[in-house]
mmCIF file of C-alpha atoms in Angstrom:
data_model
loop_
_atom_site.group_PDB
_atom_site.id
_atom_site.type_symbol
_atom_site.label_atom_id
_atom_site.label_comp_id
_atom_site.label_asym_id
_atom_site.label_seq_id
_atom_site.Cartn_x
_atom_site.Cartn_y
_atom_site.Cartn_z
ATOM 1 C CA UNK F 1438 -0.242 0.167 0.075
ATOM 2 C CA UNK F 1439 1.470 2.849 -1.010
ATOM 3 C CA UNK F 1440 0.069 6.310 0.146
ATOM 4 C CA UNK F 1441 0.059 9.977 -0.726
ATOM 5 C CA UNK F 1442 0.152 12.580 1.680
ATOM 6 C CA UNK F 1443 -0.796 15.417 0.449
ATOM 7 C CA UNK F 1444 0.429 18.676 2.020
ATOM 8 C CA UNK F 1445 1.410 22.563 1.596
ATOM 9 C CA UNK F 1446 4.745 23.568 2.569
ATOM 10 C CA UNK F 1447 3.171 25.149 5.756
ATOM 11 C CA UNK F 1448 0.547 25.116 7.984
ATOM 12 C CA UNK F 1449 0.187 21.456 8.159
ATOM 13 C CA UNK F 1450 -1.310 20.277 12.279
ATOM 14 C CA UNK F 1451 1.602 17.734 13.085
ATOM 15 C CA UNK F 1452 -0.357 15.394 14.651
ATOM 16 C CA UNK F 1453 -2.891 15.030 11.866
ATOM 17 C CA UNK F 1454 0.376 14.458 9.364
ATOM 18 C CA UNK F 1455 2.916 11.954 12.030
ATOM 19 C CA UNK F 1456 -0.441 9.830 13.314
ATOM 20 C CA UNK F 1457 -1.481 8.393 10.265
ATOM 21 C CA UNK F 1458 2.102 8.942 8.421
ATOM 22 C CA UNK F 1459 2.706 6.234 11.385
ATOM 23 C CA UNK F 1460 -0.268 4.098 11.153
ATOM 24 C CA UNK F 1461 0.047 3.618 7.762
ATOM 25 C CA UNK F 1462 3.993 2.531 7.834
ATOM 26 C CA UNK F 1463 2.757 0.217 11.429
ATOM 27 C CA UNK F 1464 -0.149 -1.816 8.843
ATOM 28 C CA UNK F 1465 2.919 -1.974 5.820
ATOM 29 C CA UNK F 1466 2.464 0.545 3.886
ATOM 30 C CA UNK F 1467 4.787 3.302 1.834
ATOM 31 C CA UNK F 1468 4.028 7.226 3.362
ATOM 32 C CA UNK F 1469 5.058 9.202 0.307
ATOM 33 C CA UNK F 1470 4.973 13.166 1.693
ATOM 34 C CA UNK F 1471 4.080 15.037 -1.773
ATOM 35 C CA UNK F 1472 4.075 18.827 -1.784
ATOM 36 C CA UNK F 1473 3.613 21.942 -4.231
ATOM 37 C CA UNK F 1474 7.264 22.404 -3.525
ATOM 38 C CA UNK F 1475 10.017 20.728 -3.167
ATOM 39 C CA UNK F 1476 12.579 20.072 0.006
ATOM 40 C CA UNK F 1477 10.893 20.659 3.792
ATOM 41 C CA UNK F 1478 7.937 21.653 5.022
ATOM 42 C CA UNK F 1479 6.889 23.180 7.666
ATOM 43 C CA UNK F 1480 4.113 22.251 10.255
ATOM 44 C CA UNK F 1481 2.228 23.265 12.970
ATOM 45 C CA UNK F 1482 1.203 22.937 16.664
ATOM 46 C CA UNK F 1483 -2.164 24.888 16.378
ATOM 47 C CA UNK F 1484 -0.479 27.863 15.320
ATOM 48 C CA UNK F 1485 2.682 27.397 16.993
ATOM 49 C CA UNK F 1486 5.457 26.282 14.549
ATOM 50 C CA UNK F 1487 6.291 22.241 14.904
ATOM 51 C CA UNK F 1488 8.813 20.219 13.175
ATOM 52 C CA UNK F 1489 10.354 20.168 9.616
ATOM 53 C CA UNK F 1490 9.606 17.426 7.064
ATOM 54 C CA UNK F 1491 11.260 16.211 3.836
ATOM 55 C CA UNK F 1492 9.557 16.008 0.848
ATOM 56 C CA UNK F 1493 9.428 12.659 -1.293
ATOM 57 C CA UNK F 1494 7.367 14.445 -4.596
ATOM 58 C CA UNK F 1495 6.624 17.706 -5.736
ATOM 59 C CA UNK F 1496 2.803 17.071 -6.644
ATOM 60 C CA UNK F 1497 4.078 18.103 -10.519
ATOM 61 C CA UNK F 1498 5.855 15.002 -10.899
ATOM 62 C CA UNK F 1499 3.220 13.031 -8.012
ATOM 63 C CA UNK F 1500 0.222 10.890 -10.521
ATOM 64 C CA UNK F 1501 -2.463 9.529 -9.153
ATOM 65 C CA UNK F 1502 -1.404 6.015 -10.613
ATOM 66 C CA UNK F 1503 1.763 5.474 -8.472
ATOM 67 C CA UNK F 1504 -0.097 5.377 -5.500
ATOM 68 C CA UNK F 1505 -3.035 3.366 -4.238
ATOM 69 C CA UNK F 1506 -4.551 6.097 -2.148
ATOM 70 C CA UNK F 1507 -3.847 9.707 -0.691
ATOM 71 C CA UNK F 1508 -4.612 11.254 2.880
ATOM 72 C CA UNK F 1509 -4.782 15.140 3.214
ATOM 73 C CA UNK F 1510 -3.705 15.801 6.123
ATOM 74 C CA UNK F 1511 -5.955 19.459 8.031
ATOM 75 C CA UNK F 1512 -3.828 22.950 10.087
ATOM 76 C CA UNK F 1513 -5.974 25.354 8.644
ATOM 77 C CA UNK F 1514 -3.723 27.489 6.480
ATOM 78 C CA UNK F 1515 -2.381 23.734 4.634
ATOM 79 C CA UNK F 1516 -6.130 23.434 2.819
ATOM 80 C CA UNK F 1517 -6.093 26.946 2.131
ATOM 81 C CA UNK F 1518 -3.074 27.141 0.862
ATOM 82 C CA UNK F 1519 -3.369 24.020 -1.105
ATOM 83 C CA UNK F 1520 -6.349 24.994 -2.833
ATOM 84 C CA UNK F 1521 -4.542 27.813 -4.412
ATOM 85 C CA UNK F 1522 -2.094 24.979 -6.284
ATOM 86 C CA UNK F 1523 -3.930 23.863 -9.483
ATOM 87 C CA UNK F 1524 -1.740 20.771 -9.609
ATOM 88 C CA UNK F 1525 -2.559 20.085 -5.874
ATOM 89 C CA UNK F 1526 -5.992 19.992 -6.548
ATOM 90 C CA UNK F 1527 -5.949 18.305 -9.654
ATOM 91 C CA UNK F 1528 -4.231 15.806 -8.031
ATOM 92 C CA UNK F 1529 -6.448 15.491 -5.426
ATOM 93 C CA UNK F 1530 -9.614 15.070 -8.328
ATOM 94 C CA UNK F 1531 -7.465 12.593 -9.664
ATOM 95 C CA UNK F 1532 -7.857 9.927 -7.158
ATOM 96 C CA UNK F 1533 -11.974 10.733 -7.373
ATOM 97 C CA UNK F 1534 -11.839 10.005 -10.798
ATOM 98 C CA UNK F 1535 -9.600 7.186 -10.587
ATOM 99 C CA UNK F 1536 -11.701 5.842 -7.674
ATOM 100 C CA UNK F 1537 -9.489 5.536 -5.267
ATOM 101 C CA UNK F 1538 -9.915 6.156 -1.696
ATOM 102 C CA UNK F 1539 -9.247 9.488 0.178
ATOM 103 C CA UNK F 1540 -8.733 9.891 4.207
ATOM 104 C CA UNK F 1541 -9.600 13.593 4.526
ATOM 105 C CA UNK F 1542 -9.193 15.400 8.789
ATOM 106 C CA UNK F 1543 -10.064 18.708 9.880
ATOM 107 C CA UNK F 1544 -9.864 21.748 6.871
ATOM 108 C CA UNK F 1545 -8.468 19.441 4.727
ATOM 109 C CA UNK F 1546 -11.769 19.201 2.993
ATOM 110 C CA UNK F 1547 -11.480 22.494 1.829
ATOM 111 C CA UNK F 1548 -9.254 21.229 -0.514
ATOM 112 C CA UNK F 1549 -12.193 18.557 -1.721
ATOM 113 C CA UNK F 1550 -14.191 21.231 -1.672
ATOM 114 C CA UNK F 1551 -11.823 23.165 -4.409
ATOM 115 C CA UNK F 1552 -11.885 20.319 -5.954
ATOM 116 C CA UNK F 1553 -15.427 20.204 -6.906
ATOM 117 C CA UNK F 1554 -15.921 16.758 -5.615
ATOM 118 C CA UNK F 1555 -17.821 16.516 -2.403
ATOM 119 C CA UNK F 1556 -21.186 17.171 -4.338
ATOM 120 C CA UNK F 1557 -23.600 14.289 -3.513
ATOM 121 C CA UNK F 1558 -21.016 13.490 -0.818
ATOM 122 C CA UNK F 1559 -21.564 13.056 3.053
ATOM 123 C CA UNK F 1560 -18.678 13.762 5.110
ATOM 124 C CA UNK F 1561 -17.222 15.687 8.066
ATOM 125 C CA UNK F 1562 -14.116 18.193 9.217
ATOM 126 C CA UNK F 1563 -13.215 20.600 11.422
ATOM 127 C CA UNK F 1564 -17.117 23.093 12.549
ATOM 128 C CA UNK F 1565 -16.240 25.912 10.556
ATOM 129 C CA UNK F 1566 -16.233 24.131 7.028
ATOM 130 C CA UNK F 1567 -19.604 23.057 7.315
ATOM 131 C CA UNK F 1568 -20.931 26.311 4.937
ATOM 132 C CA UNK F 1569 -18.239 25.831 2.497
ATOM 133 C CA UNK F 1570 -18.870 21.918 2.208
ATOM 134 C CA UNK F 1571 -22.880 22.054 2.186
ATOM 135 C CA UNK F 1572 -22.648 25.033 -0.531
ATOM 136 C CA UNK F 1573 -20.592 22.553 -2.808
ATOM 137 C CA UNK F 1574 -23.448 20.126 -2.893
ATOM 138 C CA UNK F 1575 -21.939 18.423 0.563
ATOM 139 C CA UNK F 1576 -24.077 16.895 3.696
ATOM 140 C CA UNK F 1577 -22.033 17.811 6.688
ATOM 141 C CA UNK F 1578 -22.340 15.549 9.800
ATOM 142 C CA UNK F 1579 -20.712 16.172 12.945
ATOM 143 C CA UNK F 1580 -19.596 12.575 13.731
ATOM 144 C CA UNK F 1581 -16.561 11.376 14.930
ATOM 145 C CA UNK F 1582 -15.707 9.784 11.461
ATOM 146 C CA UNK F 1583 -17.726 9.326 8.520
ATOM 147 C CA UNK F 1584 -16.830 6.907 5.730
ATOM 148 C CA UNK F 1585 -18.759 7.628 2.325
ATOM 149 C CA UNK F 1586 -19.397 5.565 -0.492
ATOM 150 C CA UNK F 1587 -21.987 7.755 -2.181
ATOM 151 C CA UNK F 1588 -19.711 8.701 -5.053
ATOM 152 C CA UNK F 1589 -16.380 7.371 -7.344
ATOM 153 C CA UNK F 1590 -14.378 6.076 -4.676
ATOM 154 C CA UNK F 1591 -14.599 6.092 -0.925
ATOM 155 C CA UNK F 1592 -14.236 9.215 1.260
ATOM 156 C CA UNK F 1593 -12.871 8.994 4.774
ATOM 157 C CA UNK F 1594 -13.139 12.066 7.199
ATOM 158 C CA UNK F 1595 -12.688 13.161 10.137
ATOM 159 C CA UNK F 1596 -13.356 16.418 12.890
ATOM 160 C CA UNK F 1597 -9.921 17.049 14.339
ATOM 161 C CA UNK F 1598 -7.171 15.783 16.354
ATOM 162 C CA UNK F 1599 -9.025 14.231 18.809
ATOM 163 C CA UNK F 1600 -11.221 11.681 15.934
ATOM 164 C CA UNK F 1601 -7.555 10.567 15.385
ATOM 165 C CA UNK F 1602 -7.855 6.554 16.957
ATOM 166 C CA UNK F 1603 -11.464 6.022 14.760
ATOM 167 C CA UNK F 1604 -9.645 7.889 12.027
ATOM 168 C CA UNK F 1605 -6.665 6.273 11.602
ATOM 169 C CA UNK F 1606 -9.109 2.487 11.975
ATOM 170 C CA UNK F 1607 -11.678 3.441 9.318
ATOM 171 C CA UNK F 1608 -9.194 4.809 6.491
ATOM 172 C CA UNK F 1609 -6.482 1.305 7.022
ATOM 173 C CA UNK F 1610 -9.968 -0.505 6.652
ATOM 174 C CA UNK F 1611 -11.291 1.143 3.649
ATOM 175 C CA UNK F 1612 -6.857 1.191 2.425
ATOM 176 C CA UNK F 1613 -6.508 -2.351 2.566
ATOM 177 C CA UNK F 1614 -10.254 -3.347 0.945
ATOM 178 C CA UNK F 1615 -8.925 -1.104 -1.739
ATOM 179 C CA UNK F 1616 -5.110 -2.848 -1.861
ATOM 180 C CA UNK F 1617 -6.855 -6.600 -1.911
ATOM 181 C CA UNK F 1618 -9.017 -5.809 -4.873
ATOM 182 C CA UNK F 1619 -5.751 -4.335 -6.849
ATOM 183 C CA UNK F 1620 -4.128 -7.607 -5.882
ATOM 184 C CA UNK F 1621 -6.314 -9.930 -7.474
#
């Protein structure tokens, strides 16, 4: 299982990157950090700078075909920067077009709103995204984790770092189904 973690050069909520990343590794998968620029990204603990992480691949060089799934960590600034980058938005949308699972937490669905892939889908997020998701044709719910299969792919969403355990369990289960199906 090769999983792309799409983030902007700064603004990702560190625990929403590192916790799911470790879960993919613990499950025997290969996480790869994809960003809009090569080099290092700056993570945050809410509004305070945290650690930096080496980018594995610039989004301009990445293809959906080389990955089994996509994780979109949150952070307030991260998805806002991503949705301004045409290639990042197209990369995220490509997973929907290819029928591959996507997991997004907290503010990350902003990127999906920009990609116009939430229409007809039910998802959760940080509460302030409710109106954006609704205006984009999605249904917002206040749940710890929401797995939506009413579309071309499976979409797994959660509200915030407090939901990380449920988020991990849900996306790992869905990602495992996809990779088992692809191995047949």
